[in-house]
Amino acid sequence: MTRPVILTGVRANNDLHIGNYFGAILPIIDMARRRSAEYTVNLFIPDLHSFTTPINHDQLFDSIMNNARVYAAAGLPLDDDAIQLYRQSYVSAHSELTIILNNFVGFGEMERMTQFKDKSAKLSNDRVSVGLFDYPVLMASDILLYNAMYVPVGDDQTQHLEITRDIAERMNHKFGELFTVPEPVAKQHQFFGKDQGLRIKDLQNPTKKMSKSDETGKGVIFLSDTPDAARKKIMSAATDSLGRVHYDKEAQPGISNLLEILTLVRQANGRAVSLQQTIDEFTGLERYGKFKTIVADEMAEFLASFQARLAQVDDDTILRKLESSEITANQTANQTLLRVQKAVGLRC
């Protein structure tokens, strides 16, 4: 019997930061380890999505490989055949199916996508690409090609999952059972857990999430930052004038963010500690400098350890895993694509 499929991925553009690592990559790897005995886990690198917004194309190929290296350094079991690690652009069916599906999706549907509105608002009109506009259809292809039932989605991706379901149901109604319809958002949250990890905030503006788009870089700790550079960013993090450590995300967002960061790096450094235990340990401390020093030192320890593991990742092993998974991915995706091509009259 074919096992149900879980599908997920992290974009491969610019430098990954600790928000990506703790908020997405580690939960993905933990999920893959726990679920691979019962599910096929498709962990793909969405490189075609990477240039829907402007990037440095000279760095893209290395960014793609670096994503795979980071997964390996973070503990992804490359020898598990139930976990597929592949590059989106190495499976041409993603692009081909998107072209077909575009003709069954309305302009108005895409225009209503919140992420398109938000991202295009930050760009000049001549830099808003058709690729950004069409992003949800490509994402639908990513999911539907593999009959994926489960796709972990954050709040910013729920619309995209909903349009994927709409497209699948629309095509199935018109042409017969072409696609597996992924589970709705509520069932996705039930399967993965609604709270899929703490969301790290910007160090300089702790009311917004840590983002690669921060132009100064002062509020973001990148995985490539030196331990000393990360230590300085923590020490200069925005706090408040209350002068007492307390976990209150509304009144003290900066201190609350640092408490969450400390919990995550302690866990990554091998300590079995909960957020509540960290809060209990430091609540009432009146010296922010002392608290920041502790956070900075543990962050430096985490980065030093992670970067040492990253340096030991063997690229030949990564490439073998990618190429093996891409053979499997192409076989599955091409079967789905052929089924669609026959249904719409492109093949007999």
Coordinates of C-alpha atoms in Angstrom, one line a residue:
M1 CA 0.0 0.0 0.0
T2 CA 1.3 3.5 -0.9
R3 CA 2.1 5.5 2.2
P4 CA 0.5 8.9 2.7
V5 CA 2.8 11.9 1.8
I6 CA 4.0 14.8 3.9
L7 CA 5.5 17.7 1.9
T8 CA 7.4 20.8 3.1
G9 CA 10.3 23.0 2.2
V10 CA 12.2 26.2 2.9
R11 CA 13.1 28.8 0.3
A12 CA 16.8 28.9 -0.8
N13 CA 17.6 32.5 -1.1
N14 CA 19.8 34.8 0.8
D15 CA 21.3 33.7 4.2
L16 CA 19.3 31.6 6.6
H17 CA 18.9 33.0 10.1
I18 CA 18.1 31.6 13.5
G19 CA 14.4 32.4 13.0
N20 CA 14.4 30.0 10.0
Y21 CA 16.4 27.5 11.9
F22 CA 14.4 27.3 15.1
G23 CA 11.0 28.2 13.6
A24 CA 11.1 26.0 10.5
I25 CA 14.2 23.8 9.9
L26 CA 14.4 22.1 13.3
P27 CA 10.6 21.4 13.5
I28 CA 10.8 20.0 9.9
I29 CA 13.6 17.6 10.9
D30 CA 11.9 16.6 14.1
M31 CA 8.7 15.9 12.2
A32 CA 10.6 13.9 9.5
R33 CA 12.3 11.7 12.1
R34 CA 9.1 11.0 13.9
R35 CA 6.9 10.4 10.9
S36 CA 9.1 8.6 8.4
A37 CA 8.2 5.2 9.8
E38 CA 4.6 5.7 8.6
Y39 CA 4.8 8.4 6.0
T40 CA 6.8 9.4 3.0
V41 CA 8.3 12.8 3.8
N42 CA 9.1 15.0 0.8
L43 CA 11.5 17.7 1.9
F44 CA 12.1 19.8 -1.2
I45 CA 14.2 22.9 -1.8
P46 CA 11.9 25.3 -3.6
D47 CA 14.5 26.9 -5.8
L48 CA 11.9 28.1 -8.4
H49 CA 10.2 30.1 -5.7
S50 CA 13.4 31.7 -4.8
F51 CA 13.4 34.4 -7.4
T52 CA 9.8 35.4 -7.3
T53 CA 11.2 38.4 -5.4
P54 CA 14.6 40.0 -6.4
I55 CA 17.7 38.1 -5.4
N56 CA 21.4 37.9 -6.3
H57 CA 21.3 35.1 -9.0
D58 CA 25.1 34.6 -8.8
Q59 CA 24.6 33.2 -5.3
L60 CA 21.5 31.1 -5.9
F61 CA 23.1 27.8 -6.7
D62 CA 25.3 27.9 -3.6
S63 CA 22.2 28.9 -1.5
I64 CA 20.4 25.9 -2.8
M65 CA 23.3 23.6 -1.8
N66 CA 23.6 25.4 1.5
N67 CA 20.0 24.6 2.4
A68 CA 20.8 21.0 2.0
R69 CA 23.9 21.3 4.1
V70 CA 22.0 23.1 6.9
Y71 CA 19.4 20.2 6.9
A72 CA 22.3 17.7 7.3
A73 CA 24.1 19.7 10.0
A74 CA 20.8 20.1 11.9
G75 CA 20.4 16.3 12.0
L76 CA 18.4 15.2 8.9
P77 CA 19.0 11.5 8.5
L78 CA 20.2 11.3 4.9
D79 CA 20.2 7.5 5.0
D80 CA 16.4 7.2 5.5
D81 CA 14.8 6.2 2.2
A82 CA 11.4 7.4 3.4
I83 CA 12.7 11.0 3.5
Q84 CA 13.2 12.5 0.1
L85 CA 15.4 15.6 -0.3
Y86 CA 15.2 17.1 -3.8
R87 CA 15.5 20.4 -5.7
Q88 CA 12.3 21.6 -7.2
S89 CA 13.8 22.7 -10.5
Y90 CA 15.3 19.3 -11.1
V91 CA 11.8 17.9 -11.4
S92 CA 10.5 19.6 -14.6
A93 CA 6.9 18.4 -13.9
H94 CA 6.6 21.3 -11.4
S95 CA 6.9 23.9 -14.2
E96 CA 4.8 21.9 -16.7
L97 CA 1.9 21.3 -14.4
T98 CA 1.9 25.0 -13.4
I99 CA 1.5 26.0 -17.0
I100 CA -1.5 23.7 -17.3
L101 CA -3.1 24.7 -14.0
N102 CA -2.7 28.4 -14.8
N103 CA -5.5 28.0 -17.3
F104 CA -7.9 26.8 -14.7
V105 CA -7.2 29.5 -12.1
G106 CA -8.8 33.0 -12.2
F107 CA -7.0 36.3 -12.2
G108 CA -9.2 37.5 -9.4
E109 CA -8.3 34.5 -7.2
M110 CA -4.6 35.3 -7.5
E111 CA -5.2 39.0 -7.0
R112 CA -6.8 38.3 -3.6
M113 CA -3.8 36.4 -2.2
T114 CA -2.6 38.3 0.9
Q115 CA 1.0 37.4 0.5
F116 CA 1.0 38.8 -3.0
K117 CA -0.5 42.1 -1.8
D118 CA 2.0 42.3 1.1
K119 CA 5.1 41.5 -0.9
S120 CA 4.2 43.5 -4.0
A121 CA 3.5 46.5 -1.8
K122 CA 7.2 46.5 -0.8
L123 CA 8.4 46.6 -4.5
S124 CA 8.2 49.1 -7.2
N125 CA 5.7 48.2 -10.0
D126 CA 8.4 47.2 -12.5
R127 CA 9.8 44.7 -10.0
V128 CA 6.5 42.9 -9.2
S129 CA 6.9 39.8 -11.3
V130 CA 4.3 37.5 -12.8
G131 CA 6.1 34.8 -10.9
L132 CA 5.2 36.4 -7.6
F133 CA 1.6 36.7 -8.7
D134 CA 1.6 33.1 -9.8
Y135 CA 3.4 31.7 -6.8
P136 CA 0.3 29.9 -5.4
V137 CA -0.2 27.9 -8.6
L138 CA 3.4 26.7 -8.5
M139 CA 2.9 25.8 -4.8
A140 CA -0.2 23.9 -5.8
S141 CA 1.8 21.9 -8.3
D142 CA 4.5 21.2 -5.7
I143 CA 1.8 19.6 -3.5
L144 CA -0.5 17.9 -6.1
L145 CA 2.2 16.2 -8.1
Y146 CA 3.0 13.9 -5.1
N147 CA -0.5 13.3 -3.8
A148 CA 0.5 15.0 -0.6
M149 CA -2.1 14.9 2.2
Y150 CA -0.2 16.9 4.8
V151 CA 1.6 20.2 4.3
P152 CA 2.7 22.2 7.5
V153 CA 1.5 25.7 6.9
G154 CA 1.9 28.9 8.9
D155 CA -0.7 31.6 9.0
D156 CA 0.9 33.3 6.0
Q157 CA 0.4 30.2 3.9
T158 CA -3.1 29.1 4.7
Q159 CA -4.6 30.9 1.7
H160 CA -2.2 29.0 -0.6
L161 CA -3.2 25.7 0.8
E162 CA -6.9 26.6 0.4
I163 CA -6.4 27.6 -3.3
T164 CA -4.5 24.3 -3.8
R165 CA -7.5 22.4 -2.5
D166 CA -9.8 24.5 -4.7
I167 CA -7.7 23.8 -7.8
A168 CA -7.6 20.0 -7.0
E169 CA -11.4 19.8 -6.4
R170 CA -12.1 21.9 -9.6
M171 CA -9.9 19.7 -11.8
N172 CA -11.3 16.5 -10.2
H173 CA -14.9 17.7 -10.9
K174 CA -14.1 18.6 -14.5
F175 CA -11.8 15.7 -15.5
G176 CA -12.3 12.9 -12.9
E177 CA -10.1 11.9 -10.0
L178 CA -6.8 13.5 -11.1
F179 CA -5.5 14.7 -7.7
T180 CA -5.4 13.8 -4.0
V181 CA -7.0 16.8 -2.2
P182 CA -4.7 17.8 0.7
E183 CA -6.4 18.0 4.1
P184 CA -7.9 21.4 5.1
V185 CA -6.0 23.9 7.3
A186 CA -7.8 22.8 10.5
K187 CA -6.8 19.1 10.0
Q188 CA -3.2 20.2 9.1
H189 CA -2.9 22.0 12.4
Q190 CA -4.4 19.0 14.2
F191 CA -1.9 16.7 12.5
F192 CA 1.2 18.8 13.0
G193 CA 0.1 20.9 16.0
K194 CA -1.1 24.5 15.7
D195 CA 1.9 25.8 17.7
Q196 CA 4.8 24.5 15.6
G197 CA 7.5 26.3 17.6
L198 CA 8.4 29.7 19.0
R199 CA 8.6 32.5 16.5
I200 CA 11.8 34.6 17.0
K201 CA 11.4 38.3 16.7
D202 CA 13.7 41.0 15.3
L203 CA 16.3 42.0 17.9
Q204 CA 15.9 45.7 17.2
N205 CA 12.1 45.7 16.6
P206 CA 10.7 42.8 18.7
T207 CA 7.2 43.5 17.5
K208 CA 7.9 42.0 14.1
K209 CA 9.4 38.6 13.2
M210 CA 13.0 38.2 12.4
S211 CA 13.4 38.5 8.6
K212 CA 16.1 38.2 5.9
S213 CA 14.8 41.4 4.5
D214 CA 16.2 43.5 7.4
E215 CA 18.4 45.9 5.5
T216 CA 20.7 46.7 8.5
G217 CA 21.2 43.1 9.6
K218 CA 21.4 44.4 13.2
G219 CA 18.1 42.7 14.3
V220 CA 18.9 39.4 12.6
I221 CA 21.3 36.7 13.7
F222 CA 22.4 34.7 10.6
L223 CA 23.6 31.2 10.8
S224 CA 26.8 32.4 9.1
D225 CA 27.4 35.2 11.7
T226 CA 30.5 34.6 13.8
P227 CA 29.9 33.9 17.5
D228 CA 31.3 37.3 18.4
A229 CA 29.1 39.1 15.9
A230 CA 26.0 37.3 17.3
R231 CA 27.1 38.1 20.8
K232 CA 27.3 41.9 19.9
K233 CA 23.8 41.8 18.3
I234 CA 22.3 40.2 21.5
M235 CA 24.0 42.8 23.7
S236 CA 22.6 45.6 21.6
A237 CA 19.1 44.1 21.4
A238 CA 16.2 46.5 22.2
T239 CA 14.6 46.0 25.6
D240 CA 12.6 48.5 27.7
S241 CA 12.9 51.0 30.6
L242 CA 11.1 48.8 33.2
G243 CA 14.4 47.4 34.4
R244 CA 13.1 44.0 35.6
V245 CA 13.0 40.7 33.6
H246 CA 9.5 39.6 33.1
Y247 CA 7.8 37.6 30.3
D248 CA 5.1 39.8 28.9
K249 CA 5.0 39.9 25.0
E250 CA 2.9 43.1 25.0
A251 CA 4.6 45.2 27.7
Q252 CA 8.1 43.8 27.3
P253 CA 8.5 42.3 23.8
G254 CA 12.3 42.6 23.7
I255 CA 12.9 40.8 27.0
S256 CA 10.3 38.2 26.1
N257 CA 12.0 37.6 22.8
L258 CA 15.3 37.1 24.5
L259 CA 13.7 34.6 27.0
E260 CA 12.4 32.6 24.0
I261 CA 15.7 32.7 22.2
L262 CA 17.6 31.6 25.3
T263 CA 15.2 28.6 25.7
L264 CA 15.7 27.6 22.1
V265 CA 19.5 27.8 22.1
R266 CA 19.7 25.9 25.4
Q267 CA 17.6 23.2 23.9
A268 CA 19.9 23.2 20.8
N269 CA 22.9 23.0 23.2
G270 CA 21.5 19.8 24.7
R271 CA 19.7 21.1 27.8
A272 CA 16.2 19.8 28.5
V273 CA 14.6 23.0 29.4
S274 CA 11.1 24.5 28.8
L275 CA 10.2 28.2 28.2
Q276 CA 8.5 28.2 31.6
Q277 CA 11.6 27.0 33.3
T278 CA 13.7 29.8 31.6
I279 CA 11.1 32.4 32.7
D280 CA 11.1 31.1 36.3
E281 CA 14.9 31.3 36.4
F282 CA 15.2 34.9 35.3
T283 CA 11.9 36.6 36.4
G284 CA 12.7 39.5 38.6
L285 CA 16.3 39.9 37.6
E286 CA 17.0 43.7 37.6
R287 CA 20.2 43.7 35.6
Y288 CA 19.4 43.5 31.9
G289 CA 23.2 43.5 31.1
K290 CA 23.7 40.3 33.1
F291 CA 20.7 38.7 31.4
K292 CA 21.9 39.7 27.9
T293 CA 25.4 38.3 28.6
I294 CA 24.0 34.9 29.5
V295 CA 21.8 34.9 26.3
A296 CA 24.8 36.1 24.2
D297 CA 27.2 33.5 25.6
E298 CA 24.7 30.6 24.9
M299 CA 24.0 31.9 21.4
A300 CA 27.7 32.1 20.7
E301 CA 28.1 28.5 22.0
F302 CA 25.2 27.3 19.7
L303 CA 26.6 29.0 16.6
A304 CA 30.1 27.7 17.2
S305 CA 28.8 24.1 17.6
F306 CA 26.4 24.4 14.6
Q307 CA 29.1 25.9 12.3
A308 CA 31.5 23.1 13.3
R309 CA 28.9 20.5 12.2
L310 CA 28.2 22.4 9.0
A311 CA 31.9 22.4 8.1
Q312 CA 31.9 18.7 8.4
V313 CA 29.0 18.1 6.0
D314 CA 30.2 16.2 3.0
D315 CA 29.0 17.6 -0.3
D316 CA 29.3 14.3 -2.1
T317 CA 27.0 12.7 0.4
I318 CA 24.5 15.6 -0.1
L319 CA 24.6 15.3 -3.9
R320 CA 24.1 11.5 -3.7
K321 CA 21.0 12.1 -1.6
L322 CA 19.7 14.8 -3.8
E323 CA 20.2 12.9 -7.0
S324 CA 18.7 9.7 -5.6
S325 CA 15.6 11.5 -4.3
E326 CA 15.2 13.4 -7.6
I327 CA 15.0 10.1 -9.5
T328 CA 12.2 9.0 -7.2
A329 CA 10.5 12.5 -7.3
N330 CA 10.6 12.5 -11.1
Q331 CA 9.0 9.1 -11.3
T332 CA 6.1 10.1 -9.1
A333 CA 5.6 13.6 -10.5
N334 CA 5.7 12.4 -14.1
Q335 CA 3.0 9.8 -13.5
T336 CA 0.8 12.6 -12.1
L337 CA 1.7 14.9 -15.0
L338 CA 0.9 12.3 -17.6
R339 CA -2.5 11.6 -16.0
V340 CA -3.3 15.4 -16.2
Q341 CA -1.9 15.7 -19.8
K342 CA -4.2 12.9 -20.9
A343 CA -7.2 14.4 -19.1
V344 CA -6.8 17.8 -20.8
G345 CA -6.2 16.3 -24.2
L346 CA -2.4 16.8 -24.6
R347 CA -1.7 13.0 -24.6
C348 CA -3.8 10.1 -25.8

